[in-house]
PDB file of C-alpha atoms in Angstrom:
ATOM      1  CA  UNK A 194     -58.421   5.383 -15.707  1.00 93.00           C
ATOM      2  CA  UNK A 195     -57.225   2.420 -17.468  1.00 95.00           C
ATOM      3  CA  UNK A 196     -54.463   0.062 -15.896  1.00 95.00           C
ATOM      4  CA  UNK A 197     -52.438  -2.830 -16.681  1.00 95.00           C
ATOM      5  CA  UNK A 198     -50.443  -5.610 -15.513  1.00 97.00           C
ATOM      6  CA  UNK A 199     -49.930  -9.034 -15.113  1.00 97.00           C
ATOM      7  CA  UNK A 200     -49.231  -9.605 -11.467  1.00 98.00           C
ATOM      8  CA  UNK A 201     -52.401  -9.708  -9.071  1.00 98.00           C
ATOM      9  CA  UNK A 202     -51.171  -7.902  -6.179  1.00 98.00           C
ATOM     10  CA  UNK A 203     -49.864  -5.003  -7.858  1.00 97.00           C
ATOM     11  CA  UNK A 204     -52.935  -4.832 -10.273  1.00 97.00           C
ATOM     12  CA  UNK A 205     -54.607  -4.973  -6.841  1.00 97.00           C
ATOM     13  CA  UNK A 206     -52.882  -2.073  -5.485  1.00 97.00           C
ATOM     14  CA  UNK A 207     -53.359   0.325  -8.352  1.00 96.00           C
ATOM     15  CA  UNK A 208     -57.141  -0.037  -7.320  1.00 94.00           C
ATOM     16  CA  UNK A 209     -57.017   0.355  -3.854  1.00 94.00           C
ATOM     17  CA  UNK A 210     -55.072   3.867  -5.064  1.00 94.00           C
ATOM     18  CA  UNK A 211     -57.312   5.148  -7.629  1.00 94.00           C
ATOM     19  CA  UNK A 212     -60.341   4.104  -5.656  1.00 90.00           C
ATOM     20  CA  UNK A 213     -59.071   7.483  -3.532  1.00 89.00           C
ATOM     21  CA  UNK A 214     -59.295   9.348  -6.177  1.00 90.00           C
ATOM     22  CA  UNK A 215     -61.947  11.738  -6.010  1.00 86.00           C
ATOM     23  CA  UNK A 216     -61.502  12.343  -9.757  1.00 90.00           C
ATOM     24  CA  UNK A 217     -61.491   8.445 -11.198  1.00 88.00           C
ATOM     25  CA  UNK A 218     -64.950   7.273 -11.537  1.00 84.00           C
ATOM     26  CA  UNK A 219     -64.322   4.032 -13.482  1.00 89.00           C
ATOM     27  CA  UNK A 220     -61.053   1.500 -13.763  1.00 92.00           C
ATOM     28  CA  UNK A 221     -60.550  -0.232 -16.516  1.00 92.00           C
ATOM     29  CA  UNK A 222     -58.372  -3.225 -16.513  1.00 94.00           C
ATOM     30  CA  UNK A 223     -56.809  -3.411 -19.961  1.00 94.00           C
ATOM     31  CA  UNK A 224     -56.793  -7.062 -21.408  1.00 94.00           C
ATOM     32  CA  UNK A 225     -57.041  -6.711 -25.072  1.00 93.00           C
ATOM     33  CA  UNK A 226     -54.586  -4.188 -26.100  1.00 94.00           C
ATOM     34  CA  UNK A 227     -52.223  -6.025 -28.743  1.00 96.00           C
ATOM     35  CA  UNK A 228     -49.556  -3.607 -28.931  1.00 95.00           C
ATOM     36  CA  UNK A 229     -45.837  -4.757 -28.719  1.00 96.00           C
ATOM     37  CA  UNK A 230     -44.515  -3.166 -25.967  1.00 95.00           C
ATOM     38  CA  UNK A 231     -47.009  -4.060 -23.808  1.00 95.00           C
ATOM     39  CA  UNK A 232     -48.017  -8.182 -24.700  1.00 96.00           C
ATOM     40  CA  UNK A 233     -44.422  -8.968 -24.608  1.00 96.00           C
ATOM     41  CA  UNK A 234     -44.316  -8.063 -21.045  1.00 95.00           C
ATOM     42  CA  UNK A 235     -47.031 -10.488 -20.685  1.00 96.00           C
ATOM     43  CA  UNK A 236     -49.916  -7.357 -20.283  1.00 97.00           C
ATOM     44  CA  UNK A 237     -52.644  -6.615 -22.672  1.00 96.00           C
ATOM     45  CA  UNK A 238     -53.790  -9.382 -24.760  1.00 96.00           C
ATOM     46  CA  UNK A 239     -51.157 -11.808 -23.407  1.00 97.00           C
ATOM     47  CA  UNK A 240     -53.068 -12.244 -20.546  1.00 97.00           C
ATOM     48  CA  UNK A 241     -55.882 -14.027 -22.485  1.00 94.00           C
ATOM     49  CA  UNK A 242     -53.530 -16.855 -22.880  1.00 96.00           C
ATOM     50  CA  UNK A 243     -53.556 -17.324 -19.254  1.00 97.00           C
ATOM     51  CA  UNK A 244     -57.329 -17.583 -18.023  1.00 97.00           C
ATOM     52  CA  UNK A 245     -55.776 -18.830 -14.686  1.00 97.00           C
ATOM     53  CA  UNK A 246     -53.670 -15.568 -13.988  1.00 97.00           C
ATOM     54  CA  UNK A 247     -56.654 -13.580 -15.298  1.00 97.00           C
ATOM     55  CA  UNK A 248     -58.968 -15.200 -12.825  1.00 96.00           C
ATOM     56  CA  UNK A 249     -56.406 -14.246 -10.350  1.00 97.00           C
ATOM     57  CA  UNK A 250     -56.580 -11.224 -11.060  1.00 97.00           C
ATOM     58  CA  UNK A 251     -59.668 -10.085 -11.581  1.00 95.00           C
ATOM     59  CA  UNK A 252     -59.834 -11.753  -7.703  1.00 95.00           C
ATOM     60  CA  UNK A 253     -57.576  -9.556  -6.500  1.00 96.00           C
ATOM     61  CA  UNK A 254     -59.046  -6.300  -8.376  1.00 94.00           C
ATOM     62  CA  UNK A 255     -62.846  -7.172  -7.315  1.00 92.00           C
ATOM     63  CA  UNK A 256     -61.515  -7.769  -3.773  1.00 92.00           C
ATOM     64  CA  UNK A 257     -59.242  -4.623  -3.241  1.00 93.00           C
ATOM     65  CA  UNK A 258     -62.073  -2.699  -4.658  1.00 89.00           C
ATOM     66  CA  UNK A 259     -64.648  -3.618  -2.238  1.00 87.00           C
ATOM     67  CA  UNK A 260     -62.035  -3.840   0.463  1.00 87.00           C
ATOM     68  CA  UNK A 261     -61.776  -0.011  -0.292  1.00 86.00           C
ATOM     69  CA  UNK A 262     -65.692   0.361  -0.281  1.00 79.00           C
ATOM     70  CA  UNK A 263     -65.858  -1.279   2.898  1.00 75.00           C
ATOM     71  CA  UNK A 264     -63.447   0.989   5.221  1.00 73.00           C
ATOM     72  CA  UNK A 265     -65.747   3.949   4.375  1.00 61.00           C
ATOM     73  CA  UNK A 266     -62.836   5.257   1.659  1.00 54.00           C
ATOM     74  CA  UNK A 267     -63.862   8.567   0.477  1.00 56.00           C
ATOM     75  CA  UNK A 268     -65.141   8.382  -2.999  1.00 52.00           C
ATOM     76  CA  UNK A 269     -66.964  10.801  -4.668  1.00 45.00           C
ATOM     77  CA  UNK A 270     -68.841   7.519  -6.598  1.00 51.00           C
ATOM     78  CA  UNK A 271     -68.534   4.045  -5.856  1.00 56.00           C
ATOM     79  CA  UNK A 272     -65.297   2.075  -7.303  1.00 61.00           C
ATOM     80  CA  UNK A 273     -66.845   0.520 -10.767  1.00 60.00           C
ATOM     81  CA  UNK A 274     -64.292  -1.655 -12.954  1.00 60.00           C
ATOM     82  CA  UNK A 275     -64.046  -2.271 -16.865  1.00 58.00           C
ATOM     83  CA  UNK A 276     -62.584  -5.063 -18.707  1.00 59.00           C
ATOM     84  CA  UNK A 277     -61.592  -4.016 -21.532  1.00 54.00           C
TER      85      UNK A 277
END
């Protein structure tokens, strides 16, 4: 599944709720696409003119994902991320 977004905590969030997800076996944060709609909300390839806010988030993602792994969440494979 591929997500995006520009605020940590609800980037966050999305993982912690596909990491349930029996049928997701990799997330991949989207930080490259260039279309419209999505940079001028400050997603996609916006981000890369923020390396702060992507730090932040890629904090928050790594974090919620093991945070997942660690209360024994049922996943039929381990929570693996993309940056794409």
């Amino acid at each position: 599944v591929q997500i995006f977004g520009h605020e940590p905590e609800m980037m966050a969030e999305a993982v912690r709720y596909f990491c349930t997800r029996k049928d997701i076996g990799l997330i991949d944060l989207n930080m490259g696409c260039p279309t419209p709609k999505i940079v001028k909300n400050g997603d996609g390839s916006a981000l890369l003119r923020d390396p702060v806010l992507v730090e932040s988030i890629l904090k928050a993602a790594v974090s919620a994902s093991r945070e997942m792994g660690e209360q024994g969440t049922e996943m039929s494979n381990p929570c693996r991320m993309r940056i794409a």
